[in-house]
N, C-alpha and C. Protein backbone atom coordinates (compact mmCIF):
# COMPACT_ATOMS: atom_id res chain seq x y z
N GLY A 1 -13.87 -12.54 5.24
CA GLY A 1 -13.59 -11.83 3.59
C GLY A 1 -14.87 -12.79 2.70
N SER A 2 -14.86 -12.79 1.55
CA SER A 2 -15.81 -13.37 0.63
C SER A 2 -15.14 -14.42 0.29
N VAL A 3 -13.72 -14.43 -0.14
CA VAL A 3 -12.82 -15.37 -0.19
C VAL A 3 -12.24 -16.13 0.76
N LEU A 4 -12.04 -17.36 0.88
CA LEU A 4 -11.57 -18.03 1.78
C LEU A 4 -10.52 -17.43 2.66
N GLY A 5 -9.96 -17.01 3.82
CA GLY A 5 -9.13 -16.69 4.49
C GLY A 5 -8.62 -15.17 4.43
N THR A 6 -9.15 -14.54 2.99
CA THR A 6 -8.67 -13.04 3.25
C THR A 6 -9.60 -12.34 3.84
N VAL A 7 -8.91 -11.20 3.93
CA VAL A 7 -9.36 -10.15 4.73
C VAL A 7 -10.05 -8.65 3.80
N ALA A 8 -11.25 -8.30 4.00
CA ALA A 8 -11.49 -6.87 3.60
C ALA A 8 -10.76 -6.08 3.88
N THR A 9 -9.99 -5.16 2.96
CA THR A 9 -8.87 -4.51 3.37
C THR A 9 -9.47 -2.97 2.68
N ARG A 10 -9.78 -1.87 3.15
CA ARG A 10 -9.91 -0.67 2.60
C ARG A 10 -8.89 0.12 2.15
N PHE A 11 -8.80 0.62 1.04
CA PHE A 11 -7.82 1.88 0.91
C PHE A 11 -8.58 3.21 0.70
N GLU A 12 -7.86 3.96 0.59
CA GLU A 12 -8.00 5.71 0.37
C GLU A 12 -6.55 6.06 0.00
N MET A 13 -7.22 7.47 -1.09
CA MET A 13 -6.44 8.57 -1.55
C MET A 13 -7.15 9.45 -1.45
N ARG A 14 -6.53 10.42 -1.13
CA ARG A 14 -7.10 11.94 -1.36
C ARG A 14 -6.28 12.39 -2.99
N ALA A 15 -7.01 12.66 -3.40
CA ALA A 15 -6.27 13.33 -5.05
C ALA A 15 -7.95 13.99 -5.62
N PRO A 16 -8.38 14.94 -4.81
CA PRO A 16 -9.54 15.61 -5.20
C PRO A 16 -9.39 15.97 -6.97
N ASP A 17 -8.37 16.31 -7.41
CA ASP A 17 -8.11 17.08 -8.51
C ASP A 17 -7.89 15.71 -10.03
N ALA A 18 -7.54 14.78 -9.31
CA ALA A 18 -7.41 13.69 -10.27
C ALA A 18 -8.65 13.11 -10.98
N PRO A 19 -8.13 12.88 -12.48
CA PRO A 19 -9.15 12.12 -13.69
C PRO A 19 -9.49 10.95 -13.17
N SER A 20 -8.73 10.15 -12.30
CA SER A 20 -9.23 9.19 -11.91
C SER A 20 -7.88 8.19 -10.91
N CYS A 21 -7.79 7.20 -10.21
CA CYS A 21 -7.54 6.63 -8.98
C CYS A 21 -7.67 5.15 -9.13
N ALA A 22 -6.37 4.51 -8.95
CA ALA A 22 -6.41 2.97 -8.78
C ALA A 22 -5.59 2.74 -7.90
N VAL A 23 -5.39 1.38 -7.20
CA VAL A 23 -4.74 1.04 -6.07
C VAL A 23 -4.02 -0.42 -6.69
N THR A 24 -2.79 -0.68 -6.63
CA THR A 24 -1.58 -1.82 -7.75
C THR A 24 -0.89 -2.00 -6.32
N GLY A 25 -0.81 -3.07 -6.36
CA GLY A 25 0.32 -3.96 -5.58
C GLY A 25 0.42 -5.39 -5.93
N THR A 26 1.23 -6.11 -4.98
CA THR A 26 1.20 -7.72 -4.90
C THR A 26 0.51 -8.30 -4.79
N PHE A 27 -0.57 -8.18 -4.47
CA PHE A 27 -1.60 -8.71 -4.04
C PHE A 27 -2.72 -8.87 -5.13
N ASN A 28 -2.30 -7.85 -6.40
CA ASN A 28 -3.05 -7.87 -7.51
C ASN A 28 -2.04 -8.02 -8.83
N LYS A 29 -0.87 -8.68 -8.57
CA LYS A 29 0.19 -8.80 -9.41
C LYS A 29 0.38 -7.23 -10.20
N TRP A 30 0.51 -6.04 -9.68
CA TRP A 30 0.40 -4.79 -9.86
C TRP A 30 -0.62 -4.60 -11.32
N LYS A 31 -1.67 -4.83 -11.40
CA LYS A 31 -2.61 -4.56 -12.20
C LYS A 31 -3.74 -3.63 -11.35
N PRO A 32 -3.66 -2.38 -11.95
CA PRO A 32 -4.45 -1.50 -11.10
C PRO A 32 -5.94 -1.88 -10.70
N SER A 33 -6.07 -1.75 -9.62
CA SER A 33 -7.79 -1.90 -9.22
C SER A 33 -8.52 -0.27 -9.18
N PRO A 34 -9.56 0.02 -10.14
CA PRO A 34 -10.16 1.22 -10.15
C PRO A 34 -10.66 1.59 -8.70
N MET A 35 -10.72 3.07 -8.32
CA MET A 35 -11.13 3.47 -7.11
C MET A 35 -12.34 4.13 -7.36
N GLN A 36 -13.35 4.30 -6.13
CA GLN A 36 -14.42 5.33 -6.41
C GLN A 36 -13.72 6.75 -5.92
N LYS A 37 -14.69 7.88 -6.28
CA LYS A 37 -14.13 8.96 -5.95
C LYS A 37 -15.56 9.50 -4.85
N ASN A 38 -15.23 9.80 -3.87
CA ASN A 38 -15.95 10.89 -3.00
C ASN A 38 -16.05 11.96 -3.03
N GLU A 39 -17.11 12.33 -4.03
CA GLU A 39 -17.15 13.73 -4.43
C GLU A 39 -17.09 14.98 -3.40
N GLN A 40 -17.65 14.34 -2.34
CA GLN A 40 -17.96 15.39 -0.51
C GLN A 40 -16.01 15.29 -0.23
N THR A 41 -15.32 14.64 -0.40
CA THR A 41 -14.20 14.89 0.26
C THR A 41 -13.08 14.59 -0.59
N GLY A 42 -13.26 14.56 -1.73
CA GLY A 42 -12.21 14.51 -2.83
C GLY A 42 -11.42 13.42 -2.81
N THR A 43 -11.53 11.97 -1.65
CA THR A 43 -10.92 11.09 -1.58
C THR A 43 -11.35 9.69 -2.50
N TRP A 44 -10.63 8.83 -3.12
CA TRP A 44 -10.63 7.98 -3.97
C TRP A 44 -10.74 6.75 -2.71
N GLU A 45 -11.78 5.66 -2.95
CA GLU A 45 -11.92 4.53 -2.21
C GLU A 45 -12.30 3.40 -2.91
N THR A 46 -11.63 2.49 -1.72
CA THR A 46 -12.17 0.93 -2.76
C THR A 46 -12.01 0.06 -1.51
N SER A 47 -12.48 -1.38 -1.52
CA SER A 47 -12.47 -2.00 -0.81
C SER A 47 -11.77 -3.69 -1.54
N LEU A 48 -10.77 -4.25 -1.05
CA LEU A 48 -10.43 -5.40 -1.68
C LEU A 48 -9.92 -6.48 -0.78
N GLU A 49 -10.43 -7.65 -1.44
CA GLU A 49 -9.89 -9.03 -0.45
C GLU A 49 -8.66 -9.41 -0.75
N LEU A 50 -7.92 -9.25 0.53
CA LEU A 50 -6.26 -9.68 0.48
C LEU A 50 -6.15 -10.82 1.44
N PRO A 51 -5.17 -11.99 1.03
CA PRO A 51 -4.62 -12.79 1.75
C PRO A 51 -3.95 -12.20 3.28
N PRO A 52 -3.85 -12.34 4.33
CA PRO A 52 -2.75 -12.27 5.36
C PRO A 52 -1.62 -11.88 4.66
N GLY A 53 -0.97 -11.06 5.57
CA GLY A 53 0.42 -10.99 5.28
C GLY A 53 0.98 -9.18 5.07
N LEU A 54 2.36 -9.27 4.50
CA LEU A 54 2.88 -8.06 4.03
C LEU A 54 2.40 -7.99 2.40
N HIS A 55 1.83 -6.89 2.48
CA HIS A 55 1.90 -6.70 0.62
C HIS A 55 2.58 -5.25 0.51
N GLN A 56 2.88 -4.83 -0.85
CA GLN A 56 3.87 -3.78 -1.09
C GLN A 56 2.69 -3.09 -2.23
N LEU A 57 2.16 -2.25 -2.27
CA LEU A 57 1.50 -1.45 -3.07
C LEU A 57 1.20 0.12 -3.41
N LYS A 58 0.90 0.73 -4.59
CA LYS A 58 1.33 2.09 -5.06
C LYS A 58 -0.27 2.69 -5.72
N PHE A 59 -0.44 3.64 -5.72
CA PHE A 59 -1.84 4.43 -6.29
C PHE A 59 -1.18 4.81 -7.34
N VAL A 60 -2.32 4.44 -8.33
CA VAL A 60 -2.17 5.03 -9.76
C VAL A 60 -3.11 6.32 -9.96
N VAL A 61 -2.43 7.62 -9.67
CA VAL A 61 -3.36 8.86 -9.42
C VAL A 61 -3.15 9.35 -10.96
N GLY A 62 -4.39 9.28 -11.94
CA GLY A 62 -4.46 10.19 -13.21
C GLY A 62 -3.30 8.88 -13.90
N GLU A 63 -1.95 9.07 -14.14
CA GLU A 63 -0.94 8.19 -14.95
C GLU A 63 0.15 8.11 -14.20
N GLU A 64 0.32 9.00 -12.87
CA GLU A 64 1.43 8.77 -12.01
C GLU A 64 1.04 7.81 -11.12
N TRP A 65 2.13 6.93 -10.86
CA TRP A 65 2.45 5.89 -9.73
C TRP A 65 2.82 6.69 -8.54
N VAL A 66 2.36 6.86 -7.62
CA VAL A 66 2.81 7.41 -6.47
C VAL A 66 2.49 6.41 -4.94
N CYS A 67 3.04 6.96 -3.94
CA CYS A 67 2.72 6.56 -2.75
C CYS A 67 2.00 7.46 -1.92
N ASN A 68 1.03 6.94 -0.88
CA ASN A 68 0.06 7.36 -0.13
C ASN A 68 0.81 7.76 1.14
N PRO A 69 1.12 9.43 1.18
CA PRO A 69 2.10 9.97 2.17
C PRO A 69 1.21 9.37 3.56
N ASN A 70 0.52 8.97 3.65
CA ASN A 70 -0.06 8.53 5.22
C ASN A 70 -0.17 7.49 5.31
N MET A 71 0.71 6.41 4.60
CA MET A 71 0.75 5.17 4.71
C MET A 71 2.54 4.80 4.58
N GLN A 72 2.67 4.13 5.44
CA GLN A 72 3.83 3.04 5.57
C GLN A 72 4.67 2.99 4.32
N THR A 73 5.92 3.10 4.47
CA THR A 73 6.47 2.90 3.02
C THR A 73 7.87 2.40 3.10
N LEU A 74 8.10 1.41 2.20
CA LEU A 74 9.32 0.63 2.25
C LEU A 74 10.09 0.34 0.99
N ALA A 75 11.39 0.54 0.51
CA ALA A 75 11.97 0.37 -0.50
C ALA A 75 11.79 -1.34 -0.93
N ASP A 76 11.78 -1.18 -1.99
CA ASP A 76 11.89 -2.80 -2.54
C ASP A 76 12.90 -3.06 -3.00
N GLU A 77 13.29 -4.15 -3.50
CA GLU A 77 15.01 -5.00 -3.59
C GLU A 77 15.57 -4.17 -5.00
N ASN A 78 14.53 -3.32 -5.67
CA ASN A 78 15.23 -2.33 -6.58
C ASN A 78 15.52 -1.06 -6.12
N GLY A 79 15.20 -0.51 -5.13
CA GLY A 79 15.26 0.55 -4.62
C GLY A 79 14.02 1.51 -4.95
N PHE A 80 13.07 1.20 -5.10
CA PHE A 80 11.51 1.68 -5.27
C PHE A 80 11.11 1.68 -4.24
N GLU A 81 10.30 3.04 -4.00
CA GLU A 81 9.69 2.92 -2.18
C GLU A 81 8.19 2.40 -2.89
N ASN A 82 7.53 2.03 -2.11
CA ASN A 82 6.17 1.48 -2.31
C ASN A 82 5.66 1.78 -0.38
N ASN A 83 4.04 1.73 -0.69
CA ASN A 83 3.59 1.84 0.32
C ASN A 83 3.31 0.06 1.06
N VAL A 84 3.44 -0.18 2.39
CA VAL A 84 3.19 -1.23 2.49
C VAL A 84 2.08 -1.32 3.69
N ILE A 85 1.43 -2.55 3.53
CA ILE A 85 0.49 -2.44 4.53
C ILE A 85 0.63 -4.14 4.86
N ALA A 86 0.05 -4.57 6.29
CA ALA A 86 0.26 -5.55 7.24
C ALA A 86 -1.31 -6.06 7.08
N VAL A 87 -1.66 -7.07 6.47
CA VAL A 87 -2.95 -7.67 6.75
C VAL A 87 -2.83 -8.78 7.52
N GLU A 88 -4.11 -8.24 8.83
CA GLU A 88 -4.21 -9.55 9.87
C GLU A 88 -4.85 -10.46 9.59
N LYS A 89 -4.66 -11.75 9.72
CA LYS A 89 -5.53 -12.72 9.71
C LYS A 89 -6.97 -12.60 10.51
N ALA A 90 -7.75 -13.09 9.60
CA ALA A 90 -9.40 -12.88 9.42
C ALA A 90 -9.32 -13.57 11.33
N ILE A 91 -10.07 -12.57 12.30
CA ILE A 91 -10.66 -13.52 13.21
C ILE A 91 -11.98 -14.41 13.18
N GLU A 92 -11.77 -15.71 13.10
CA GLU A 92 -12.78 -16.71 13.04
C GLU A 92 -14.10 -16.38 13.41
C-alpha cells in the first residue's frame, strides 16, 4: 500500500441507475468516499488503502445507505446491518 502497513482494497457496487455511489465505513469514520462508475457494466468502483483487520462498511447509493448483497454482512451493537470486510496484512 501507499501508506505504511495499509492494503489497497477494491470495492464494487452494481447500481446502474444510481446518480452517485460512495463507500463508507469504520475505515473512513463513516465519511463517504466517492466511487467511479464503469459505464459499460453499471458497476461503481474504487480502491482505498485500508489497515489490516475487520472493517464494517456500507454503500451510499444516491441518498440511500445500503449493504452490498454480494458481500458478507454483520449486525453492529445497535442492530444495524453492515457489510463487513476482513483485510489481510500485506505480504512484505
